[in-house]
PDB file of C-alpha atoms in Angstrom:
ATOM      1  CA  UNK A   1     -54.626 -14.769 -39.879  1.00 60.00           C
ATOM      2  CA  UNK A   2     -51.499 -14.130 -38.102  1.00 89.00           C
ATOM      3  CA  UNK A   3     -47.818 -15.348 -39.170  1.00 91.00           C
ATOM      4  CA  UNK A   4     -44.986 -15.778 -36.986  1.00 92.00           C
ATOM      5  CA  UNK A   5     -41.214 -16.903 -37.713  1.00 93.00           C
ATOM      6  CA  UNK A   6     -39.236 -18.303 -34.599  1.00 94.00           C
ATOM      7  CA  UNK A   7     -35.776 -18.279 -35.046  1.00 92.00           C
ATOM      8  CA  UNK A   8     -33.000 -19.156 -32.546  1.00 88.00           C
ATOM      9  CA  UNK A   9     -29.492 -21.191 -33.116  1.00 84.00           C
ATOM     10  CA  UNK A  10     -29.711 -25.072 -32.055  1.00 83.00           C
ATOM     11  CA  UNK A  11     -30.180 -26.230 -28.805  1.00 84.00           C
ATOM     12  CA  UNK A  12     -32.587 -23.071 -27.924  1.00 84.00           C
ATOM     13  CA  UNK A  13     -35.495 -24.524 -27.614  1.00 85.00           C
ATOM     14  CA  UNK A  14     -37.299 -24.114 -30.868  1.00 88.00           C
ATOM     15  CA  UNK A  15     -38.033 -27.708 -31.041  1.00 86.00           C
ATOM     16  CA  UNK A  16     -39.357 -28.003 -27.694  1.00 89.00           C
ATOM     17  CA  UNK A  17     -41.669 -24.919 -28.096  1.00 90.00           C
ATOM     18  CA  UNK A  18     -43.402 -26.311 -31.247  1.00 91.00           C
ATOM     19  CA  UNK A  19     -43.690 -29.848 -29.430  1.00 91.00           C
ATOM     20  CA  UNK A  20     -45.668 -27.684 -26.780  1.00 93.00           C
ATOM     21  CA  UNK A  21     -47.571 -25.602 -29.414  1.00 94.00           C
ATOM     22  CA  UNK A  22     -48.455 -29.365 -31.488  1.00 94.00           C
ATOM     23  CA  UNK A  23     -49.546 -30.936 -28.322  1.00 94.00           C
ATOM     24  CA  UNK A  24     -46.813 -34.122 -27.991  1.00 92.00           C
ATOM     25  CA  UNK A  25     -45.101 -32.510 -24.926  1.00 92.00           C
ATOM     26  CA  UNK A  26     -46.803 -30.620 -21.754  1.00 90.00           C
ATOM     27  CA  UNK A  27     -45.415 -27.223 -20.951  1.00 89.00           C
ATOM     28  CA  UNK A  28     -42.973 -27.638 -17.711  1.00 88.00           C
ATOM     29  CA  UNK A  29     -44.698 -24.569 -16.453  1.00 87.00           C
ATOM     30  CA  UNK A  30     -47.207 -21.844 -17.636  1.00 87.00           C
ATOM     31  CA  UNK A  31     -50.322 -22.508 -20.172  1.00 87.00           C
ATOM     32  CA  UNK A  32     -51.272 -22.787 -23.500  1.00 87.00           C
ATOM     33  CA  UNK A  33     -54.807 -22.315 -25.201  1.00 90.00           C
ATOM     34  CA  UNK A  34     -56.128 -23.428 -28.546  1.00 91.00           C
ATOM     35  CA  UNK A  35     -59.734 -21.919 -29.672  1.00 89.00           C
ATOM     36  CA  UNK A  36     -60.565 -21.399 -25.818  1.00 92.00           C
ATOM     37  CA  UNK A  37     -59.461 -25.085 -25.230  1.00 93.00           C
ATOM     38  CA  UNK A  38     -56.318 -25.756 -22.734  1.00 94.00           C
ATOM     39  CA  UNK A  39     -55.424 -29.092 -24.629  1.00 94.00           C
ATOM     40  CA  UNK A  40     -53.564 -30.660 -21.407  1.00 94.00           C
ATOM     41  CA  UNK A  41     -56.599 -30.611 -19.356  1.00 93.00           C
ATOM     42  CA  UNK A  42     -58.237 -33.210 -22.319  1.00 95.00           C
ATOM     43  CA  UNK A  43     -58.380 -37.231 -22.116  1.00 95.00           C
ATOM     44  CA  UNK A  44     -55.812 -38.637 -24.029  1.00 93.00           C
ATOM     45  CA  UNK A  45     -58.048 -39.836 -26.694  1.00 91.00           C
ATOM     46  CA  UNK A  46     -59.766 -36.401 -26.667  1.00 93.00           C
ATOM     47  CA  UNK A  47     -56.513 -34.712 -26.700  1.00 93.00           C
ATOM     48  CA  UNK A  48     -55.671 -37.119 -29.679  1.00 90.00           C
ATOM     49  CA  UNK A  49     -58.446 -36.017 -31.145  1.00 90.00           C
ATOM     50  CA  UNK A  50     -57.711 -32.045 -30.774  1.00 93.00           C
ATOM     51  CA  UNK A  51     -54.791 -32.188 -32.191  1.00 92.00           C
ATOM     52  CA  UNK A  52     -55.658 -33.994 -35.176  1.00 90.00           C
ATOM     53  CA  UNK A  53     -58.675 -31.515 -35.983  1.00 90.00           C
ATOM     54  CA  UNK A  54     -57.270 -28.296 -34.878  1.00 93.00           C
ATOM     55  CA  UNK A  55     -52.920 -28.539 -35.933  1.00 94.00           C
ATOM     56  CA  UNK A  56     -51.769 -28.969 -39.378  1.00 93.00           C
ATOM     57  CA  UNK A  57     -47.861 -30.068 -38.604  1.00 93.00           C
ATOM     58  CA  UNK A  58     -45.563 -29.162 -41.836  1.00 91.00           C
ATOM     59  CA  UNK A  59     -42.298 -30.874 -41.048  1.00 85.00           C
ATOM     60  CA  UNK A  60     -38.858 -30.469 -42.919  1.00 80.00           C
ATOM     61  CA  UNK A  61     -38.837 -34.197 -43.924  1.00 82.00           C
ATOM     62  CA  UNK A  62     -42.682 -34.559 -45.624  1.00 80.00           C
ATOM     63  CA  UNK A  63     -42.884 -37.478 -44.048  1.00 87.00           C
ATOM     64  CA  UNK A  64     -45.121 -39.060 -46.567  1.00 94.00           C
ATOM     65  CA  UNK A  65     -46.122 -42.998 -46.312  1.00 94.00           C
ATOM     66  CA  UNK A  66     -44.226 -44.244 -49.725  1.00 95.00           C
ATOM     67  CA  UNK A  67     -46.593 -47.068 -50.171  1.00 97.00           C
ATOM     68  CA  UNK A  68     -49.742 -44.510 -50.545  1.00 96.00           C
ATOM     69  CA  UNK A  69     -50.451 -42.171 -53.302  1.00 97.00           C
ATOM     70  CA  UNK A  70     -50.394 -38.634 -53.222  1.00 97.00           C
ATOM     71  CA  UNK A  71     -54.117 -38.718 -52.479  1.00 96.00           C
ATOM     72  CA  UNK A  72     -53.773 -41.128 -49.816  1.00 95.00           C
ATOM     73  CA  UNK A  73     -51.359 -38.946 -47.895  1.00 96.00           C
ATOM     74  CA  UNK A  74     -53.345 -36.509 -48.181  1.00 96.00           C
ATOM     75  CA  UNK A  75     -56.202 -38.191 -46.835  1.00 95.00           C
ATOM     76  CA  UNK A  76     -54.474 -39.906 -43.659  1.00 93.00           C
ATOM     77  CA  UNK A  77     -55.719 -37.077 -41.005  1.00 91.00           C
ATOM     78  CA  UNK A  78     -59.500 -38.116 -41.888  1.00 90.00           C
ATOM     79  CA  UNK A  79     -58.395 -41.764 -41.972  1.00 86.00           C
ATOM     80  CA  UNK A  80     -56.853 -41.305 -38.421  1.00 81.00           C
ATOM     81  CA  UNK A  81     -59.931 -39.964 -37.024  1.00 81.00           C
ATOM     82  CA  UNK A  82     -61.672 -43.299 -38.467  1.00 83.00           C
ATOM     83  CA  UNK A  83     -62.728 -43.592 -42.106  1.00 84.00           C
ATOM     84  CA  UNK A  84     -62.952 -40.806 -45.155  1.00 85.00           C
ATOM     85  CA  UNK A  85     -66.340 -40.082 -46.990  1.00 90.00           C
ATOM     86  CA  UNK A  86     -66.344 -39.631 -50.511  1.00 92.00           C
ATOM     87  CA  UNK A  87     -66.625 -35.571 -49.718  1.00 94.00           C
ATOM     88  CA  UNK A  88     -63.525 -36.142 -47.867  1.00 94.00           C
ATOM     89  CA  UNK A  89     -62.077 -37.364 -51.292  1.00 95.00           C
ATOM     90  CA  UNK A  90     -62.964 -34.441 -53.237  1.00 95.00           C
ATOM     91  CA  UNK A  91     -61.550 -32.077 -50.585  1.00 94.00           C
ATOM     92  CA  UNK A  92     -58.123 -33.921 -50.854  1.00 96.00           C
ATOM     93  CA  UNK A  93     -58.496 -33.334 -54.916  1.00 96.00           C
ATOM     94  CA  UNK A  94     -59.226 -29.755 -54.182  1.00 94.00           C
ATOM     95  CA  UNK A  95     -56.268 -29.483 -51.621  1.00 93.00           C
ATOM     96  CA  UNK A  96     -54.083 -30.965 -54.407  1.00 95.00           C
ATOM     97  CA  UNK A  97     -55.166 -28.538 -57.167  1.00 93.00           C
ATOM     98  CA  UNK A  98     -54.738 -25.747 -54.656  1.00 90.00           C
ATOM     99  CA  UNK A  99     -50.794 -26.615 -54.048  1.00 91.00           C
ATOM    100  CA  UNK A 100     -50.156 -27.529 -57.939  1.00 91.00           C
ATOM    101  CA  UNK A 101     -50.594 -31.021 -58.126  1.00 93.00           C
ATOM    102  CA  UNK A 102     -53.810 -32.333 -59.319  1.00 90.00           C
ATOM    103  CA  UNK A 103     -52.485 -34.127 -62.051  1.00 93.00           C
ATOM    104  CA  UNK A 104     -49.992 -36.117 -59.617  1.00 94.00           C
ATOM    105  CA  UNK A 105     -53.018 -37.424 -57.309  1.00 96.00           C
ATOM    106  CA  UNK A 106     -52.024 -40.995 -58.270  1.00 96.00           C
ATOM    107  CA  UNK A 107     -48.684 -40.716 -57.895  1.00 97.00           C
ATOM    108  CA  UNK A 108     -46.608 -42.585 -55.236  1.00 97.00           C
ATOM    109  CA  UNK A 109     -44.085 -39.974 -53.192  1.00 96.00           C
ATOM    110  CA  UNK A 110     -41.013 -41.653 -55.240  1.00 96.00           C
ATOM    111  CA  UNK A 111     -42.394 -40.390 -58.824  1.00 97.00           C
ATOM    112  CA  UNK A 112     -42.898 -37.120 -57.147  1.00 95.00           C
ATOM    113  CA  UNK A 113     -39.777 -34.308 -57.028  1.00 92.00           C
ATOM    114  CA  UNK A 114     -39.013 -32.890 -53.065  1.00 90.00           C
ATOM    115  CA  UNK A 115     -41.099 -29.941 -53.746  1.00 90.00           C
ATOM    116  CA  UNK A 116     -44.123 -31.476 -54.869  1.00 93.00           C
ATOM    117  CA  UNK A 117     -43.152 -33.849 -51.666  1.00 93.00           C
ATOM    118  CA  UNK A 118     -43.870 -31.095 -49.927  1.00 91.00           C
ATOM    119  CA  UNK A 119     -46.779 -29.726 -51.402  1.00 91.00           C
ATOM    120  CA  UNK A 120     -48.370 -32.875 -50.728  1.00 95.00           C
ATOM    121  CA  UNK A 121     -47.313 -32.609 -47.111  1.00 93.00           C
ATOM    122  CA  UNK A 122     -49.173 -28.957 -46.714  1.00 92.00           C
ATOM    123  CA  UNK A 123     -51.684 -30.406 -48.638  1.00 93.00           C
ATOM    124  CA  UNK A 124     -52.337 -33.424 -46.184  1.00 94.00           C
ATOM    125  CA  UNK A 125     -51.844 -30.417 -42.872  1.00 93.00           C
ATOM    126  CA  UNK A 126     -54.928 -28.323 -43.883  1.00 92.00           C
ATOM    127  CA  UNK A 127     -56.893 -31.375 -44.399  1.00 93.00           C
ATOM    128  CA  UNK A 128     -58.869 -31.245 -41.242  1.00 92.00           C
ATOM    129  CA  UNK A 129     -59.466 -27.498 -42.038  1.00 90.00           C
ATOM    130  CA  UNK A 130     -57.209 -26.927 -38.398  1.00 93.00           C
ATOM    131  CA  UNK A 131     -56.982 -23.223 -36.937  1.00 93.00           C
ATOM    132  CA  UNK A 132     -52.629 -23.740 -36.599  1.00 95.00           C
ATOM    133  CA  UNK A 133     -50.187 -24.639 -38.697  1.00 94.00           C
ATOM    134  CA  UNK A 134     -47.133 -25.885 -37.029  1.00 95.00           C
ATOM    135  CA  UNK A 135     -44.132 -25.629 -39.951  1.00 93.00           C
ATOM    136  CA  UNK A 136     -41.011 -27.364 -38.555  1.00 92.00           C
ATOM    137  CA  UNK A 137     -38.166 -26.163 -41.010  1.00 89.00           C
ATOM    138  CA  UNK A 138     -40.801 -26.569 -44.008  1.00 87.00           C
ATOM    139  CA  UNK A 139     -38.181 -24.934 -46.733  1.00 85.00           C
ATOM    140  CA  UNK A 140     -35.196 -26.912 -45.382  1.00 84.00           C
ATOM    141  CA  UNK A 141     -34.454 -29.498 -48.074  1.00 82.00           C
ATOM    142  CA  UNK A 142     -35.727 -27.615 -50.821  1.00 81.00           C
ATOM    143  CA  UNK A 143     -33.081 -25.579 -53.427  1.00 84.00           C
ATOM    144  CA  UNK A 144     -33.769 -21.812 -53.611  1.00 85.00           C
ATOM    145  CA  UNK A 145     -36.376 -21.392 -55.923  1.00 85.00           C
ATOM    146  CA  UNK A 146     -38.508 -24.420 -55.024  1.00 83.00           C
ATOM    147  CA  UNK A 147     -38.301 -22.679 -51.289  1.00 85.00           C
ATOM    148  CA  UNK A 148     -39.849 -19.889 -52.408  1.00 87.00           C
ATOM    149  CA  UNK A 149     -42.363 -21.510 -54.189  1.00 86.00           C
ATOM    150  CA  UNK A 150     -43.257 -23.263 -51.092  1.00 86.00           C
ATOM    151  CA  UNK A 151     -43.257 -19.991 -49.214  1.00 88.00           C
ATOM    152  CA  UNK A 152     -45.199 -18.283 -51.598  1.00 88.00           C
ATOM    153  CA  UNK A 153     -48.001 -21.246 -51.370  1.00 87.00           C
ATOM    154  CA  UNK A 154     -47.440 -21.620 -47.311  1.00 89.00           C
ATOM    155  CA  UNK A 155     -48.567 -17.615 -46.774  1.00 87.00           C
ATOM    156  CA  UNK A 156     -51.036 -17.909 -49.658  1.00 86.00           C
ATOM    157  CA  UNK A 157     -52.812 -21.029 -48.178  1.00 86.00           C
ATOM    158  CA  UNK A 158     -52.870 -20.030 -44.644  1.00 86.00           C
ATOM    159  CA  UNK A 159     -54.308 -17.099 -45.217  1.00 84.00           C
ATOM    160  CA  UNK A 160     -57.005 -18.722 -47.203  1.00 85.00           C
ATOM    161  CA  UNK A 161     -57.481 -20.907 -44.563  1.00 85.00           C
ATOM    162  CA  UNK A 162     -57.870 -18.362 -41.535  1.00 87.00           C
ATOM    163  CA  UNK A 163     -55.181 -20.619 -39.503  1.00 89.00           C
ATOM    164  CA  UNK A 164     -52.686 -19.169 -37.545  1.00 92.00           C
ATOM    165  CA  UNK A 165     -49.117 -20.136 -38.985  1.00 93.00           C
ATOM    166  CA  UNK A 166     -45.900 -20.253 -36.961  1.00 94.00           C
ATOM    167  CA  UNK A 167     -42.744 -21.350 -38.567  1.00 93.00           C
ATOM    168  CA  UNK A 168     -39.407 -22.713 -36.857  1.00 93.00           C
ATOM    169  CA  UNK A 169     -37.011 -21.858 -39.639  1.00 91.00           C
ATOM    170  CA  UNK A 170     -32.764 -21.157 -39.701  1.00 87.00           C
ATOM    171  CA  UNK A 171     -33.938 -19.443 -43.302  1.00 87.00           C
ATOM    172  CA  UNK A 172     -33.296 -15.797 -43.161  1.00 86.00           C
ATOM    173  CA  UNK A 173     -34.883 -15.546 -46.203  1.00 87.00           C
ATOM    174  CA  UNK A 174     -38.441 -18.137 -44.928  1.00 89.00           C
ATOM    175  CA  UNK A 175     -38.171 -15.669 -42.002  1.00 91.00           C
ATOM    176  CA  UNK A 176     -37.870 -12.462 -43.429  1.00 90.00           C
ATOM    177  CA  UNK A 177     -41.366 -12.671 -45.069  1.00 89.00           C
ATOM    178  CA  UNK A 178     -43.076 -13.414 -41.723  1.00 92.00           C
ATOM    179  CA  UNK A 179     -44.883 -10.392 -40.425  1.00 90.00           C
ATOM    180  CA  UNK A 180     -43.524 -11.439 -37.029  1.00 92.00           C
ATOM    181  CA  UNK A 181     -40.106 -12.549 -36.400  1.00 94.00           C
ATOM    182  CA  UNK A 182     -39.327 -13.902 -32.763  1.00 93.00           C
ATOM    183  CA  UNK A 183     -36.228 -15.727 -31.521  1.00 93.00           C
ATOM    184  CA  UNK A 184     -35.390 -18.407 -29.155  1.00 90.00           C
ATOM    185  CA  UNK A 185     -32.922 -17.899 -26.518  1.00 87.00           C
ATOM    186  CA  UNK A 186     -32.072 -20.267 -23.929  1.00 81.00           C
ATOM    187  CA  UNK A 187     -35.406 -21.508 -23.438  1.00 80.00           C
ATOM    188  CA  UNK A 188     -37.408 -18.110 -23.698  1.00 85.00           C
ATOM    189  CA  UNK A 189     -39.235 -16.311 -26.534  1.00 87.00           C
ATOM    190  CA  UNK A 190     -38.003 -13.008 -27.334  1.00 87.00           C
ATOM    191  CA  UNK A 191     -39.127 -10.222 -29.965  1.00 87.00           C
ATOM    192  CA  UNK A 192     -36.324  -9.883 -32.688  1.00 78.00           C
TER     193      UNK A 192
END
């Protein structure tokens, strides 16, 4: 799968561009494709629907719901697209194992620490198996070593999943790993 770090100072457009890539904002001009599929040509319920089975979003803030358990956030993009099975269960308890935290499944975000905050939150984006992974800032509140870690599990588990990963990051060191480093200026995307 392929991996690429955008980089750019504030203001550049980063934001924008992963708003376009996620599907929340149309492009002003030009196109964008997803699995053969332009998503702005969709329904709104259809496009709904796209995004929530083909982008995993990774944000800086988890965003987790504090009144659900771990398991519970991870389960939300099945619950969104109507109800989860009991298959849909175990593959949240597998996602969990896979970032580290299957013995915190029952946990509520509070009793968790801002890494494993975040593991749940990469967790809950590959629940819907989805072909990108949008990662806003996803080491940005984390101390050194817990960034890594999340690194570390962001390359391992995209690659594992076969999704396409493309990271907005001001973290030399996030970006440095990326096999493809591009950077935002003034609105347009240009090679590093």
């Amino acid at each position: 799968a392929e991996a690429l770090a955008v980089v750019g100072p504030s203001g550049s457009g980063k934001s924008t561009l992963l708003n376009i890539l996620g599907t929340l904002d149309p492009p002003s001009g030009g196109s964008f494709r997803l699995d053969g599929v332009d998503p702005f040509a969709l329904s709104p319920s259809d496009l709904a629907r796209f995004r929530s089975t083909r982008i995993g979003f990774i944000f800086q803030d988890h965003h987790l719901l504090p009144q659900l358990t771990a398991l519970e956030n991870v389960l939300i993009p099945k619950l969104a697209l109507g109800r989860a099975t009991a298959s849909d269960a175990e593959r949240a308890k597998g996602l969990l194992q896979q970032v580290g935290l299957e013995g915190r499944a029952t946990h509520l975000p509070a009793e968790l620490s801002g890494g494993e905050r975040q593991r749940v939150a990469i967790a809950r984006s590959l629940m819907n198996g989805p072909s990108l992974l949008l990662c806003d800032e996803p080491t940005g509140n984390l101390d050194a070593r817990t960034a890594d870690a999340i690194g570390d599990l962001l390359f391992r588990l995209a690659a594992a999943s076969n999704a396409v990963m493309i990271a907005v990051t001001h973290s030399r060191e996030l970006a440095g790993r990326f096999p493809r480093v591009m950077r935002m200026r003034e609105g347009e995307l240009v090679n590093e």
